[in-house]
Amino acid sequence: LPKNNNYGRRGLMELLEIVVKQWKESPKKLYSAGEEITAALSKPVVYPAANSPLSRLPAQTAARYFSRVFDPQYGGFGRPPKFPTPHNLMFLLRFYLLAKDESALEMVETTLQQMYRGGIFDHAGFGFSRYSTDDKWLIPHFEKMLYDNALLAIVYFETYQVTKTPLYKEVGEKTLSYIQREMTSPEGGFYSAQDADSQGEEGRFYTFTQGEIQSVLGGNDGERFCHRFGVTPQGNFEGKNILNLIENPEYSEVDPDIDGMLPRIREFRQKRAVLHKDDKVLTSWNALMIVAYLKAYRALSEEKYLEIATRAIGFIRSNLTDRQGNLLVSYRDQAAKGSGLLDDYAYVIWAYLEMYEVTFNAEHLDMSRHLAQKAIDLFADEKGGFFMNAAQSDPLIYRPKEQYDGAMPSGNSVFAYCLSRLSAFTGKPEWSAALEQQLSFYHTPFSEAPYAYSFALLALMQAVYPTKEVVCVVKSPQDELEAASALRGIFQPQITIIIKNGQNADFLERIAPFTKSYSTGDEQLPAFYVCQDKSCLPPVHSVDELIKLLKE
């Protein structure tokens, strides 16, 4: 909620006044309502068992829904306020690849381009605000959240891998540069949020007059800058200007000269005020940002991104994990607190799976397996799905169990996706059974409104569309390096890749027993095996041949 009534949304201050008035005038009514709400929430929820086999229909239905509510001019879905909701775009990107639906890619690209052109993207300091109050993405709620920027960076880098359009790479890189400059702690964790208000006024920090720009940059540079970013004497927001490219689509490409002016603009506005920063380090949101850095590394092969992700996951292990290996919720002022929730475990497991997919270090796969088993022990409901909090945690009115993918994907959806990946990587029947049960838990939501569970659809698509499993058996470090470098750059979400060598063979075989049948003692190494529908092709012995098979 905003502090005060704003853009048609009830403000917290006004809401509190209403609460006080109600409490003074009719406290018994509030007590009675509270008891009714508690009783309703405490009723056990019945999750109907799936009565039909898994199919592609929920994904197809969701894609049709997004097509109906899509804004073809400015991108995004539905009416203002417009939220980025990047996991919807992640779903559509995968649907494009699997269903060969060009309209799905068009929705993704239009939305990514228009969000970047709008004021929801901070063109001076980079990074995205929470949402836009208008259909053009021009006027944002200026608060910046870590999770939004993590999810958006993920989808920009994924879309760059699919399309090779330089703009998506540039936006992803700029977003991560903002995180590194403004939102990274000295220990390597990531802060939670940056405030919208400065000097008691929302957006004051982010807006400019034409005179301010020209005073900072001088005549010629100032004129070029103002023309590019739509800065006018009358302004576009309360007499001032939100930098944007909405009316200048030809300026979507990066201009090195303009980028060279940005440090002076940032320095100027930094002198106005220091934005309040929520410097809590939250486990689940940090895991999301780790995934974003790993996606950058996969797309660009720049070691700095892997180093930042590795340091951040080390931060979680050192500061947000207790002596028994259980995750904690948050860290601030050298202290961690709160027993980890389902979201914490699900997102951290996802981060470890991504770490394995870029490093092929089996220890990361083992850690994801270990945490997944902990999550099952702590949160599983025998009736289906996973509770948000553990049974032994502080008692609440009831134990919530979230499925809906709102501003962030729910813990249940992310865990479903992680189970799909663990099942593929390990080949163990217990993970396949856990996945099947979790997808059954989504049977009713998928049949009623699958578009509201777009991240869970990623797990469904792993089950209902063809997948490929690749085992790479190598002898020399050079062979492993060559294979890893080529394979991590491929964005094909239905493929799982394992690299086995003489050093990791025993350890890997304990995690994924099926790899025992792939010998590291063969003379013809490296050998690359591609399997689909429980059958494997004869091995090929060069990375080029392997890449060709994966593209078929």
mmCIF file of N, CA, C and O in Angstrom, residues 24 31 64 73 103 141 146 150 178 193 269 271 288 299 350 389 414 477 534:
data_model
loop_
_atom_site.group_PDB
_atom_site.id
_atom_site.type_symbol
_atom_site.label_atom_id
_atom_site.label_comp_id
_atom_site.label_asym_id
_atom_site.label_seq_id
_atom_site.Cartn_x
_atom_site.Cartn_y
_atom_site.Cartn_z
ATOM 1 N N LYS A 24 -13.204 2.294 17.765
ATOM 2 C CA LYS A 24 -13.835 3.129 18.789
ATOM 3 C C LYS A 24 -15.350 2.965 18.800
ATOM 4 O O LYS A 24 -15.982 2.955 19.855
ATOM 5 N N TYR A 31 -14.411 -7.821 16.780
ATOM 6 C CA TYR A 31 -14.114 -9.115 17.403
ATOM 7 C C TYR A 31 -14.871 -10.241 16.707
ATOM 8 O O TYR A 31 -14.322 -11.304 16.412
ATOM 9 N N ARG A 64 -3.523 -18.849 -24.615
ATOM 10 C CA ARG A 64 -4.666 -18.179 -25.243
ATOM 11 C C ARG A 64 -5.176 -17.031 -24.370
ATOM 12 O O ARG A 64 -5.541 -15.962 -24.874
ATOM 13 N N GLN A 73 0.069 -2.726 -28.279
ATOM 14 C CA GLN A 73 0.788 -1.470 -28.495
ATOM 15 C C GLN A 73 1.914 -1.272 -27.487
ATOM 16 O O GLN A 73 3.042 -0.954 -27.858
ATOM 17 N N SER A 103 3.285 -16.042 -31.814
ATOM 18 C CA SER A 103 2.597 -14.976 -31.084
ATOM 19 C C SER A 103 3.065 -14.917 -29.630
ATOM 20 O O SER A 103 3.074 -13.849 -29.015
ATOM 21 N N HIS A 141 5.271 3.312 -9.820
ATOM 22 C CA HIS A 141 5.473 3.460 -8.382
ATOM 23 C C HIS A 141 6.964 3.249 -8.205
ATOM 24 O O HIS A 141 7.494 2.186 -8.482
ATOM 25 N N LEU A 146 14.124 -5.961 -4.982
ATOM 26 C CA LEU A 146 15.143 -6.895 -5.450
ATOM 27 C C LEU A 146 14.525 -7.993 -6.304
ATOM 28 O O LEU A 146 15.064 -8.357 -7.350
ATOM 29 N N ALA A 150 15.483 -9.138 -10.127
ATOM 30 C CA ALA A 150 16.024 -10.474 -10.365
ATOM 31 C C ALA A 150 15.215 -11.194 -11.440
ATOM 32 O O ALA A 150 15.775 -11.722 -12.415
ATOM 33 N N TYR A 178 23.093 -2.052 -11.752
ATOM 34 C CA TYR A 178 22.388 -1.331 -10.684
ATOM 35 C C TYR A 178 22.437 -2.127 -9.380
ATOM 36 O O TYR A 178 22.725 -1.577 -8.305
ATOM 37 N N ALA A 193 15.233 -3.634 -0.929
ATOM 38 C CA ALA A 193 14.429 -2.641 -1.638
ATOM 39 C C ALA A 193 15.023 -1.256 -1.481
ATOM 40 O O ALA A 193 15.813 -0.985 -0.570
ATOM 41 N N ARG A 269 21.660 13.750 -9.148
ATOM 42 C CA ARG A 269 20.477 13.416 -8.359
ATOM 43 C C ARG A 269 20.857 12.817 -7.009
ATOM 44 O O ARG A 269 20.088 12.899 -6.056
ATOM 45 N N LYS A 271 23.028 13.968 -5.111
ATOM 46 C CA LYS A 271 23.247 15.101 -4.205
ATOM 47 C C LYS A 271 21.939 15.643 -3.639
ATOM 48 O O LYS A 271 21.942 16.363 -2.650
ATOM 49 N N LEU A 288 16.897 -15.738 -5.768
ATOM 50 C CA LEU A 288 16.420 -15.291 -7.081
ATOM 51 C C LEU A 288 17.493 -14.485 -7.803
ATOM 52 O O LEU A 288 17.704 -14.646 -9.013
ATOM 53 N N ALA A 299 24.375 -16.698 -20.560
ATOM 54 C CA ALA A 299 24.132 -15.985 -21.816
ATOM 55 C C ALA A 299 25.392 -15.329 -22.353
ATOM 56 O O ALA A 299 25.580 -15.252 -23.577
ATOM 57 N N TRP A 350 16.396 -23.947 -6.354
ATOM 58 C CA TRP A 350 16.492 -23.492 -7.746
ATOM 59 C C TRP A 350 17.868 -22.907 -8.025
ATOM 60 O O TRP A 350 18.493 -23.204 -9.057
ATOM 61 N N ASN A 389 4.817 -22.725 6.142
ATOM 62 C CA ASN A 389 5.669 -22.793 7.323
ATOM 63 C C ASN A 389 5.729 -24.223 7.840
ATOM 64 O O ASN A 389 4.854 -25.049 7.578
ATOM 65 N N VAL A 414 7.533 -23.029 -7.497
ATOM 66 C CA VAL A 414 8.983 -23.155 -7.691
ATOM 67 C C VAL A 414 9.454 -24.543 -7.276
ATOM 68 O O VAL A 414 10.301 -25.151 -7.944
ATOM 69 N N PRO A 477 40.571 -32.562 -18.548
ATOM 70 C CA PRO A 477 39.968 -31.272 -18.172
ATOM 71 C C PRO A 477 39.634 -30.404 -19.379
ATOM 72 O O PRO A 477 38.652 -29.672 -19.372
ATOM 73 N N LYS A 534 13.277 -42.496 -22.940
ATOM 74 C CA LYS A 534 13.871 -43.703 -22.342
ATOM 75 C C LYS A 534 14.772 -44.492 -23.290
ATOM 76 O O LYS A 534 15.132 -45.641 -23.015
#
